[in-house]
PDB file of C-alpha atoms and ligand atoms in Angstrom:
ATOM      1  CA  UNK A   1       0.000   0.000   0.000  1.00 66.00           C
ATOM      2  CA  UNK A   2       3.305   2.153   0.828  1.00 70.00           C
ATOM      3  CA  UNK A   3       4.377   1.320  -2.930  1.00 69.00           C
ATOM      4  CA  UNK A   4       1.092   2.534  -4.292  1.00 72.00           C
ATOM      5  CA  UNK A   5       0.591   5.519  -2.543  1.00 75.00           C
ATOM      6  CA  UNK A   6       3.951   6.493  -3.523  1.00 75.00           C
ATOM      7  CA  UNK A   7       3.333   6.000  -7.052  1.00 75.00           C
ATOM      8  CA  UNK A   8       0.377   7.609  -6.795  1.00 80.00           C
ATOM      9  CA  UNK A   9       1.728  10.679  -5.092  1.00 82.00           C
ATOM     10  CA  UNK A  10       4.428  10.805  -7.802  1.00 79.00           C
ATOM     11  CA  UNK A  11       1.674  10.415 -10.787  1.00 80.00           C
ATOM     12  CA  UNK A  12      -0.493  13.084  -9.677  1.00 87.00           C
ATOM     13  CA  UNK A  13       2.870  15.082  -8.908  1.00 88.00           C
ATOM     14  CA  UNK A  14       4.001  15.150 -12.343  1.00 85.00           C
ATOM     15  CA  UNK A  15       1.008  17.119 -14.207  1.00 89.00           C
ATOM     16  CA  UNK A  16       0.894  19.360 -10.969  1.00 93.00           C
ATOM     17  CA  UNK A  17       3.953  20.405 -11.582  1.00 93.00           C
ATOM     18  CA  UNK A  18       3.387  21.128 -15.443  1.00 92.00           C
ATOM     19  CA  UNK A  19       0.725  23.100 -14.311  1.00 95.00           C
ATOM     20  CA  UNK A  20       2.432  25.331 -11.602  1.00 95.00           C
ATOM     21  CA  UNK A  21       5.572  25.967 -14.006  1.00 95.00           C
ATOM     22  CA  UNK A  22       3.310  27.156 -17.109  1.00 95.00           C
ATOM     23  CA  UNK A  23       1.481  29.552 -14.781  1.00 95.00           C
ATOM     24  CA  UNK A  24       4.640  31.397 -13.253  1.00 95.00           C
ATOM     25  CA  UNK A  25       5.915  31.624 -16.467  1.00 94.00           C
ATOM     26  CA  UNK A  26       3.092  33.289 -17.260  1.00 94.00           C
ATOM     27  CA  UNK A  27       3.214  35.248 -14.387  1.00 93.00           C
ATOM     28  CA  UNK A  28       6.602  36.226 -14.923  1.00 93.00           C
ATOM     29  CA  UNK A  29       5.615  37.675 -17.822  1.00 92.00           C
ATOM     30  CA  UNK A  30       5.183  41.646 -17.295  1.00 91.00           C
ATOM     31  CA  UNK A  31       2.234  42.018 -20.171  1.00 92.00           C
ATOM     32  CA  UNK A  32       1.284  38.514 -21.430  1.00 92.00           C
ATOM     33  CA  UNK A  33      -0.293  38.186 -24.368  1.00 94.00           C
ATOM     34  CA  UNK A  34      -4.218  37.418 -25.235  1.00 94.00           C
ATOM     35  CA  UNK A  35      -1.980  33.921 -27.172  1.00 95.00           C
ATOM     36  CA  UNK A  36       0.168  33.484 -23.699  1.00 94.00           C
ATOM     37  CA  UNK A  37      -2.960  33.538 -21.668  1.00 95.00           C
ATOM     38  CA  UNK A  38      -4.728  31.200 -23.986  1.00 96.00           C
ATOM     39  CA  UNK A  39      -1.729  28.313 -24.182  1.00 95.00           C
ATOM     40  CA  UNK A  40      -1.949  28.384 -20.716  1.00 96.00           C
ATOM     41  CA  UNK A  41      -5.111  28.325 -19.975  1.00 96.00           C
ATOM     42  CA  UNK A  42      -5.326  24.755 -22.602  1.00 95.00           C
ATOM     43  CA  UNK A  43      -2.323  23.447 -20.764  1.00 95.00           C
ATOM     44  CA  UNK A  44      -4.177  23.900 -17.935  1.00 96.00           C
ATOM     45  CA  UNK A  45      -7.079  22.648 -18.620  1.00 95.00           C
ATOM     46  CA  UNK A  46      -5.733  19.430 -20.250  1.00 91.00           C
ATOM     47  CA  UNK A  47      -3.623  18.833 -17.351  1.00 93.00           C
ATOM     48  CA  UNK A  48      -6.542  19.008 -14.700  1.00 94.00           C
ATOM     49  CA  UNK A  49      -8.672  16.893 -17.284  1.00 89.00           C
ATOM     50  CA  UNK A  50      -6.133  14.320 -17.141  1.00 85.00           C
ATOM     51  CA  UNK A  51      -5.444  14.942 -13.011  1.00 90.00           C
ATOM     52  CA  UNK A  52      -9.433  14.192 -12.615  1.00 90.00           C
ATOM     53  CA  UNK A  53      -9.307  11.027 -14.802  1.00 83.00           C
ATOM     54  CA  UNK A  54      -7.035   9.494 -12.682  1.00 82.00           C
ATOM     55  CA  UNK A  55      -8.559  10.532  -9.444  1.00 86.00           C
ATOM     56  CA  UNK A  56     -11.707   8.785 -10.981  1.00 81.00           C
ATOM     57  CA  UNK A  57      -9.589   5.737 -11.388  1.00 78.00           C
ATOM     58  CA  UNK A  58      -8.106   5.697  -8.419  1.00 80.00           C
ATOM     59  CA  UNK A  59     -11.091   5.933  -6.903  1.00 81.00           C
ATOM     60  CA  UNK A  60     -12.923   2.560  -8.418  1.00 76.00           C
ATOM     61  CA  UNK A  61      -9.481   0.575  -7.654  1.00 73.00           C
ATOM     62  CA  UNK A  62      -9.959   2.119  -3.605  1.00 76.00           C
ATOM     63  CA  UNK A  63     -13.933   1.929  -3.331  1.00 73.00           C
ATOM     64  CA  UNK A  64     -15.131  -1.166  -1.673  1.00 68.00           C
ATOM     65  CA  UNK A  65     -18.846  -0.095  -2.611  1.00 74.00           C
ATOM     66  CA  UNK A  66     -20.840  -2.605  -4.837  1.00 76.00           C
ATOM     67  CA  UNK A  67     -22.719  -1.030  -8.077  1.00 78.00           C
ATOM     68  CA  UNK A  68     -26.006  -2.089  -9.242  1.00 86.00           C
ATOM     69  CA  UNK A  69     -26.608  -3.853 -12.352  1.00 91.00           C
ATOM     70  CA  UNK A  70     -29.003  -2.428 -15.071  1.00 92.00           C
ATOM     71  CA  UNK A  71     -30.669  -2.380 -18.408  1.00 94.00           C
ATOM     72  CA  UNK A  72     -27.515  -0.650 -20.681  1.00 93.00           C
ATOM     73  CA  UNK A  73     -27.231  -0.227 -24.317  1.00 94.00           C
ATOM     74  CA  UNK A  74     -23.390  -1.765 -25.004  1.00 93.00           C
ATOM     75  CA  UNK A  75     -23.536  -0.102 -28.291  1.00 93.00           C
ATOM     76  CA  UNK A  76     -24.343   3.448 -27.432  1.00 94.00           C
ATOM     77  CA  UNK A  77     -21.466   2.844 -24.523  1.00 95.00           C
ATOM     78  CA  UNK A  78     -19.137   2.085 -27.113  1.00 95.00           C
ATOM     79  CA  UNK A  79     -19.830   4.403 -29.350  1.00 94.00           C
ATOM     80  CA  UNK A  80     -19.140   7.066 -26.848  1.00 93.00           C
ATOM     81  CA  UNK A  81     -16.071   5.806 -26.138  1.00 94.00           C
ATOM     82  CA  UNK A  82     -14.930   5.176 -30.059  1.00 95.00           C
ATOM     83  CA  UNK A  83     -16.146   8.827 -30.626  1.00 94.00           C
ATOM     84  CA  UNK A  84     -13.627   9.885 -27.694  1.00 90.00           C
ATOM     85  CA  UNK A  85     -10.737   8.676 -28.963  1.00 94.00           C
ATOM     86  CA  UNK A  86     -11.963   9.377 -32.964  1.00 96.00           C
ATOM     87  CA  UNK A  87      -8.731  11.738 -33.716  1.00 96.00           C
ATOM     88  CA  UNK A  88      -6.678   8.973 -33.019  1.00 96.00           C
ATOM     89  CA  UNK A  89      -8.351   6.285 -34.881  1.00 97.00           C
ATOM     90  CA  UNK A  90      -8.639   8.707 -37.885  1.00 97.00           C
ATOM     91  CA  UNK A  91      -5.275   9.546 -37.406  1.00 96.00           C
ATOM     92  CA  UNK A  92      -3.939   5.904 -37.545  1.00 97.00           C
ATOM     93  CA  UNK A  93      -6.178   4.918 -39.989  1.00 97.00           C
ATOM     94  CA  UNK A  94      -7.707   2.347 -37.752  1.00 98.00           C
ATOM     95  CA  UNK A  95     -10.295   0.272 -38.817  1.00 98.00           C
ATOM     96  CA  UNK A  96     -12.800  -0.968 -36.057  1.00 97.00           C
ATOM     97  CA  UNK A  97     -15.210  -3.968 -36.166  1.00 96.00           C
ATOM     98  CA  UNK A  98     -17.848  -4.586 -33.536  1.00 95.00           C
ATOM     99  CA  UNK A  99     -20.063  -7.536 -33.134  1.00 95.00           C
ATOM    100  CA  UNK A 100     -22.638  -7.590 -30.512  1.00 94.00           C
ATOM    101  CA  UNK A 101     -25.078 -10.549 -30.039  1.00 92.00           C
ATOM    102  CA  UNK A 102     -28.099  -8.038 -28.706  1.00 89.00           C
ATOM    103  CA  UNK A 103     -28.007  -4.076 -28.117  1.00 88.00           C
ATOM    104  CA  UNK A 104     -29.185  -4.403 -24.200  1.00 90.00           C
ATOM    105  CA  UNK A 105     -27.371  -5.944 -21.652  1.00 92.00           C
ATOM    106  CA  UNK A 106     -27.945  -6.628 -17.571  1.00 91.00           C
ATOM    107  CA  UNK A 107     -24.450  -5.241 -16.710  1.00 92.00           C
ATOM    108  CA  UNK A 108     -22.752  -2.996 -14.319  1.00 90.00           C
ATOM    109  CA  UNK A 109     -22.827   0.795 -15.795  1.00 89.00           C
ATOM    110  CA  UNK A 110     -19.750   2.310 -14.212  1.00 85.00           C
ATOM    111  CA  UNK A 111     -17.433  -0.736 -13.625  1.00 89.00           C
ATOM    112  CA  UNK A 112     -18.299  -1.845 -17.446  1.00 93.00           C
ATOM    113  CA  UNK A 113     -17.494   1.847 -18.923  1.00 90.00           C
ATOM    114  CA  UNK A 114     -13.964   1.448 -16.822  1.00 87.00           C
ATOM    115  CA  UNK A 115     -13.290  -1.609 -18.495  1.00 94.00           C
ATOM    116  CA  UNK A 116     -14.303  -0.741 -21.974  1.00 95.00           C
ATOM    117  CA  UNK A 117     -12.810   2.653 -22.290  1.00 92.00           C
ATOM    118  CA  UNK A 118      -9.330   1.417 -20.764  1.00 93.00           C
ATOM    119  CA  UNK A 119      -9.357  -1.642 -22.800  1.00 97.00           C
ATOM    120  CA  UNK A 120     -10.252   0.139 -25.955  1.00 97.00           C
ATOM    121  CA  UNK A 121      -8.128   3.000 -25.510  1.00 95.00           C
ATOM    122  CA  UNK A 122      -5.384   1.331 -25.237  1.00 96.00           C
ATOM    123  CA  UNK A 123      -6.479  -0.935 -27.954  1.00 97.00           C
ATOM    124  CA  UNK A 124      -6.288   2.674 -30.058  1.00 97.00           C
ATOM    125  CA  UNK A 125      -2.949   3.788 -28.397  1.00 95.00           C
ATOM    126  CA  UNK A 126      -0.545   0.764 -28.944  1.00 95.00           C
ATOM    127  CA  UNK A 127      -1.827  -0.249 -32.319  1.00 96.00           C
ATOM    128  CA  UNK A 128       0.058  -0.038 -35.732  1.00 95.00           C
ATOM    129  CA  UNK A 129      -0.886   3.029 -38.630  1.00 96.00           C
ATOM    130  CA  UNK A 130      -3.712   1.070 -40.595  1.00 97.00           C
ATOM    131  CA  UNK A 131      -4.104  -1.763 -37.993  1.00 98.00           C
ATOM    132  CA  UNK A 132      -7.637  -2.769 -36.570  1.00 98.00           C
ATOM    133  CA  UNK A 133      -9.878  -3.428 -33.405  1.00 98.00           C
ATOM    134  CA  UNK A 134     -12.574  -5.716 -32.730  1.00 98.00           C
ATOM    135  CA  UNK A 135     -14.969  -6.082 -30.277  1.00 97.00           C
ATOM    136  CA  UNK A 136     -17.489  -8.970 -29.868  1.00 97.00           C
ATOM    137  CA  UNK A 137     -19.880  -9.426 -27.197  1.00 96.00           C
ATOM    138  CA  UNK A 138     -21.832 -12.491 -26.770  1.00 95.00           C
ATOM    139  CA  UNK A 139     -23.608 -14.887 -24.367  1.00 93.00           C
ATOM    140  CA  UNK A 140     -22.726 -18.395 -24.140  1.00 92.00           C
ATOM    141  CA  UNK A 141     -23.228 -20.845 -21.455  1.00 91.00           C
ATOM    142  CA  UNK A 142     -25.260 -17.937 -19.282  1.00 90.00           C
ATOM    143  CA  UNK A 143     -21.499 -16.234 -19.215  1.00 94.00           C
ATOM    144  CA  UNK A 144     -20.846 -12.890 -21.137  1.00 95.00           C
ATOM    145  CA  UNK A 145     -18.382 -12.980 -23.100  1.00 96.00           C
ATOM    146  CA  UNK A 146     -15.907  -9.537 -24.107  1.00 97.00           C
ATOM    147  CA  UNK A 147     -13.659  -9.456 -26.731  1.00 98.00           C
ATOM    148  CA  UNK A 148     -11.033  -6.648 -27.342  1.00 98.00           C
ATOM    149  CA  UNK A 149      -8.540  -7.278 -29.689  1.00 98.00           C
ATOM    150  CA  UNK A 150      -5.823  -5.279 -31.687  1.00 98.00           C
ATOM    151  CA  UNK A 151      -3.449  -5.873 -33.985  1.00 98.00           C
ATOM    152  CA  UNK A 152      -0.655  -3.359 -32.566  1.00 95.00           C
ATOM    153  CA  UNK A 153       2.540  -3.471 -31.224  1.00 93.00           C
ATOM    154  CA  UNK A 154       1.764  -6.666 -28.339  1.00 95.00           C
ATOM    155  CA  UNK A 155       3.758  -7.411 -25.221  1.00 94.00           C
ATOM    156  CA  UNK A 156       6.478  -9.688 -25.103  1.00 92.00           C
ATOM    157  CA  UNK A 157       6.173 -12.757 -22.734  1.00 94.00           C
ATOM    158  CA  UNK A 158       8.176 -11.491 -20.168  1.00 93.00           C
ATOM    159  CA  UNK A 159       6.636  -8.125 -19.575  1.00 94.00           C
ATOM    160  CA  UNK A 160       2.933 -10.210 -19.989  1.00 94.00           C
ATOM    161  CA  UNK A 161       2.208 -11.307 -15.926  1.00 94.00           C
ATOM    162  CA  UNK A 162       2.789  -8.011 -14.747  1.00 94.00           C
ATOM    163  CA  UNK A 163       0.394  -5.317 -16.822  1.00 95.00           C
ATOM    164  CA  UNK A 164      -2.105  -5.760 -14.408  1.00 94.00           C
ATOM    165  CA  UNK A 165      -0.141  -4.582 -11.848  1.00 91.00           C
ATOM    166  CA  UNK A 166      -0.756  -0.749 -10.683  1.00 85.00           C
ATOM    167  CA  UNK A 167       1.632   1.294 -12.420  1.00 84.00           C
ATOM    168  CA  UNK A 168       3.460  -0.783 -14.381  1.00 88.00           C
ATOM    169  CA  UNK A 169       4.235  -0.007 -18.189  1.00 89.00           C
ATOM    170  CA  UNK A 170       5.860  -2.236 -20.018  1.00 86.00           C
ATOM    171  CA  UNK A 171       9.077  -1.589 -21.900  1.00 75.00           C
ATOM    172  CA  UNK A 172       9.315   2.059 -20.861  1.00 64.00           C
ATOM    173  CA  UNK A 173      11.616   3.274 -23.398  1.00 58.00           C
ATOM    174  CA  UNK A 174       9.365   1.621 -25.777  1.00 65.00           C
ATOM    175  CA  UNK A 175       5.901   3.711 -24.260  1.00 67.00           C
ATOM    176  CA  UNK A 176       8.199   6.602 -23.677  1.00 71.00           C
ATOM    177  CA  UNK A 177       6.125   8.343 -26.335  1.00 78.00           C
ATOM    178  CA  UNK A 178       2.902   6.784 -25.651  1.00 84.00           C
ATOM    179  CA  UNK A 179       1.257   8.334 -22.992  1.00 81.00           C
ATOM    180  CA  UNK A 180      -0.299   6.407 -20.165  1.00 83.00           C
ATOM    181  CA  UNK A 181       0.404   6.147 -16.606  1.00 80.00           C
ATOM    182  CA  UNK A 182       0.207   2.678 -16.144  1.00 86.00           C
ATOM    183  CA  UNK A 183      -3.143   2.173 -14.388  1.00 84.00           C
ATOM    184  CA  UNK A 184      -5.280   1.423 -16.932  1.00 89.00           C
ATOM    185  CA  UNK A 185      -5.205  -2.698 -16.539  1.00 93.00           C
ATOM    186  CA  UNK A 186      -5.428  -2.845 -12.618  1.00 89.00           C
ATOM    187  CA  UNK A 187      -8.831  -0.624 -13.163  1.00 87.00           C
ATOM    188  CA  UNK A 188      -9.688  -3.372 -15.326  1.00 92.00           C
ATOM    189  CA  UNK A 189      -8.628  -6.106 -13.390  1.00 92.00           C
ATOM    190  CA  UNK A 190     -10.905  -4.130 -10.385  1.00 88.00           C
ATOM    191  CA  UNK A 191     -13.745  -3.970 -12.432  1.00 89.00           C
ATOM    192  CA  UNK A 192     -13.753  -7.509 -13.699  1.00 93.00           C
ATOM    193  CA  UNK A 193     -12.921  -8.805 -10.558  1.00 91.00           C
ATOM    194  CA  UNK A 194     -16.094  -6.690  -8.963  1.00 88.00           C
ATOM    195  CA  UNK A 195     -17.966  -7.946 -11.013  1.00 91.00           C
ATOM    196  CA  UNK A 196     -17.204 -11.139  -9.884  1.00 92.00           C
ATOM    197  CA  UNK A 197     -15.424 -12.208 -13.629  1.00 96.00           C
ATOM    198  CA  UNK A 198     -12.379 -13.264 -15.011  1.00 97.00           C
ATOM    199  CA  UNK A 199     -10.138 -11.779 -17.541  1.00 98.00           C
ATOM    200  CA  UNK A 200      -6.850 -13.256 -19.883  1.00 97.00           C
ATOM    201  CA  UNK A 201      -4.682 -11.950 -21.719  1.00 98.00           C
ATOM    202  CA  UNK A 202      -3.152 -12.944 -25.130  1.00 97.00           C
ATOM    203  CA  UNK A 203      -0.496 -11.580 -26.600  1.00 96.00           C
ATOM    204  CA  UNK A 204       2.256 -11.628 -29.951  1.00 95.00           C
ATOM    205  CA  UNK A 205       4.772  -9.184 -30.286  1.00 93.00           C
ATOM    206  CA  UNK A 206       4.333  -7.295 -33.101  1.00 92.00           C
ATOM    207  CA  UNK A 207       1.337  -8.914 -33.701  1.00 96.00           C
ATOM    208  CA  UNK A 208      -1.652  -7.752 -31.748  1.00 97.00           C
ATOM    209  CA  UNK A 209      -2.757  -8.357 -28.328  1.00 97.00           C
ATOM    210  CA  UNK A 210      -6.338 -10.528 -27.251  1.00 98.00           C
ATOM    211  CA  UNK A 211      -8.115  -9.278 -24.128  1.00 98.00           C
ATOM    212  CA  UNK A 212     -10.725 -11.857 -23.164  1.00 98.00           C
ATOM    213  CA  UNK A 213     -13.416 -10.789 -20.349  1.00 98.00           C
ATOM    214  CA  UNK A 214     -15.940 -13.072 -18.676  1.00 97.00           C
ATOM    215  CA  UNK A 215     -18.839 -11.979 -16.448  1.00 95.00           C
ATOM    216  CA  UNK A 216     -22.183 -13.899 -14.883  1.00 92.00           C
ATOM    217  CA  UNK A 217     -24.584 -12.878 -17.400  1.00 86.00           C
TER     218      UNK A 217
HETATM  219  P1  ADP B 301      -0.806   2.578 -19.713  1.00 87.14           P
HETATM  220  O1  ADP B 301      -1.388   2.294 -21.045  1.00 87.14           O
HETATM  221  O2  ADP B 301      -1.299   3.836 -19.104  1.00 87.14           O
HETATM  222  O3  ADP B 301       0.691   2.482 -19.707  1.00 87.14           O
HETATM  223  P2  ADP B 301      -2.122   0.157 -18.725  1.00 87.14           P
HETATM  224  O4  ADP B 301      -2.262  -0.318 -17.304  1.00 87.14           O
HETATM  225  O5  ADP B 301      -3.363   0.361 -19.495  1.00 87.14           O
HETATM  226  O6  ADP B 301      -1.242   1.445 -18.662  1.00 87.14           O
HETATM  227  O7  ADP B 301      -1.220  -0.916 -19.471  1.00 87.14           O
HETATM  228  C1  ADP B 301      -0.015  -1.377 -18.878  1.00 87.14           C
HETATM  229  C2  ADP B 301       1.008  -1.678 -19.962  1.00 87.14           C
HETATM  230  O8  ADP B 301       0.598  -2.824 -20.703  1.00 87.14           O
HETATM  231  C3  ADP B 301       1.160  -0.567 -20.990  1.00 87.14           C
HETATM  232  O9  ADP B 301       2.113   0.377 -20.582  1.00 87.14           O
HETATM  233  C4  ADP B 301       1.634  -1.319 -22.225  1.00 87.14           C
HETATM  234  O10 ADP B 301       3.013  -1.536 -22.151  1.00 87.14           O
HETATM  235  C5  ADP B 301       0.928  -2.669 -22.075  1.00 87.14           C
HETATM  236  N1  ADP B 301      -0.328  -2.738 -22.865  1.00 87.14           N
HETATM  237  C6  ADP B 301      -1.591  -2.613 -22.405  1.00 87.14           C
HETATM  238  N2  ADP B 301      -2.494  -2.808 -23.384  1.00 87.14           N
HETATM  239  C7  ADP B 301      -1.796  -3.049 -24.505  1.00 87.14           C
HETATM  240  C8  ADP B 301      -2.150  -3.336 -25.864  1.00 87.14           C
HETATM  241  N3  ADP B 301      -3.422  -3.404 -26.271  1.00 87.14           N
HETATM  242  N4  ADP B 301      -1.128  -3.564 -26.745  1.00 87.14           N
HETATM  243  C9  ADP B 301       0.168  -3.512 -26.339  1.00 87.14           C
HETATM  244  N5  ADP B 301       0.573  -3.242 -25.083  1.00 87.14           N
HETATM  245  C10 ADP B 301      -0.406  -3.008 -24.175  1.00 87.14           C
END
């Protein structure tokens, strides 16, 4: 708990200190201009963006509180999410395939949009230029079954047991220019696990990467 804390500390550290160094700057600054004030202000407001995100997250891996299930449309959900992250998909020429079994599901709302928007995103973040996604949902043997997969850069087997661990990015000089912070999976894991389901991993370097979720239907 020492360990995460710390990391935690040093995570939320980082953008702070973005933040506080763009805004003396600007301060500094006997007659900024209307441009100076503006860059800041988008720095700024990035930065907290980001800062709140992972508060969020840090919050569903802390809560012990159980979430109701209800009546969700899957699609919409992803949609949202695919429509968040369109500039990068457009920019890497990504093409995404999604096959659901039925529109509605019995799942939980919050826990489910954690999983699919980390899973997704980073589905969209470590692919290749002109690689794909797919996601299938279906029910089989009263289980539901989630499919992510991407045909991006994978994870070698060594790095492969630990990305569910809080913090951990694999082959940092590799991610150096991906951005991330490493907490993505373990919010995963968290959901799936609170949702009392199971989730594996499959991956080829180079190749893609396979993220297989099941949850009590
Ligand atoms: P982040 O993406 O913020 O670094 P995550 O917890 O989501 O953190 O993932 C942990 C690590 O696992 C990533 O840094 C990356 O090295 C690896 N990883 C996760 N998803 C994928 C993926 N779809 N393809 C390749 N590598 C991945």
């Amino acid at each position: 708990q020492k360990h995460f804390a710390a990391n935690a500390a040093h995570e939320l550290k980082t953008p702070m200190a973005v933040m506080k160094s763009a805004i003396q700057v600007l301060h500094l600054e006997e007659k900024p201009s209307a441009e100076e004030y503006e860059e800041t202000l988008e720095l700024c407001l990035e930065t907290t963006e980001q800062l709140s995100q992972m508060v969020e997250e840090l919050l569903v891996i802390s809560n012990p509180k159980e979430e109701a299930k209800e009546e969700i449309s899957l699609k919409k959900m992803t949609e949202e999410i695919f429509q968040k992250y369109a500039g990068q998909i457009q920019e890497k020429d990504l093409v995404v395939w999604q096959q659901m079994q039925q529109d509605t599901w019995y799942i939980h709302p919050v826990l489910m949009r954690f999983l699919l928007e980390n899973l997704l995103s980073n589905a969209v973040k470590y692919n290749r230029q002109g690689g794909s996604i797919r996601l299938t949902a279906e029910i089989k043997e009263n289980q539901l079954h989630l499919e992510v997969a991407d045909t991006g850069i994978g994870i070698s087997p060594e790095h492969l047991p630990h990305i569910f661990t809080c913090f951990y990015r694999a082959d940092p000089s590799r991610n150096k220019e991906i951005a991330g912070n490493g907490l993505g999976l373990s919010i995963v894991k968290t959901a799936v696990e609170k949702m009392q389901g199971e989730i594996i991993v499959e991956s080829e370097e180079g190749q893609g990467t396979c993220f297989h979720v099941t949850l009590p239907a």
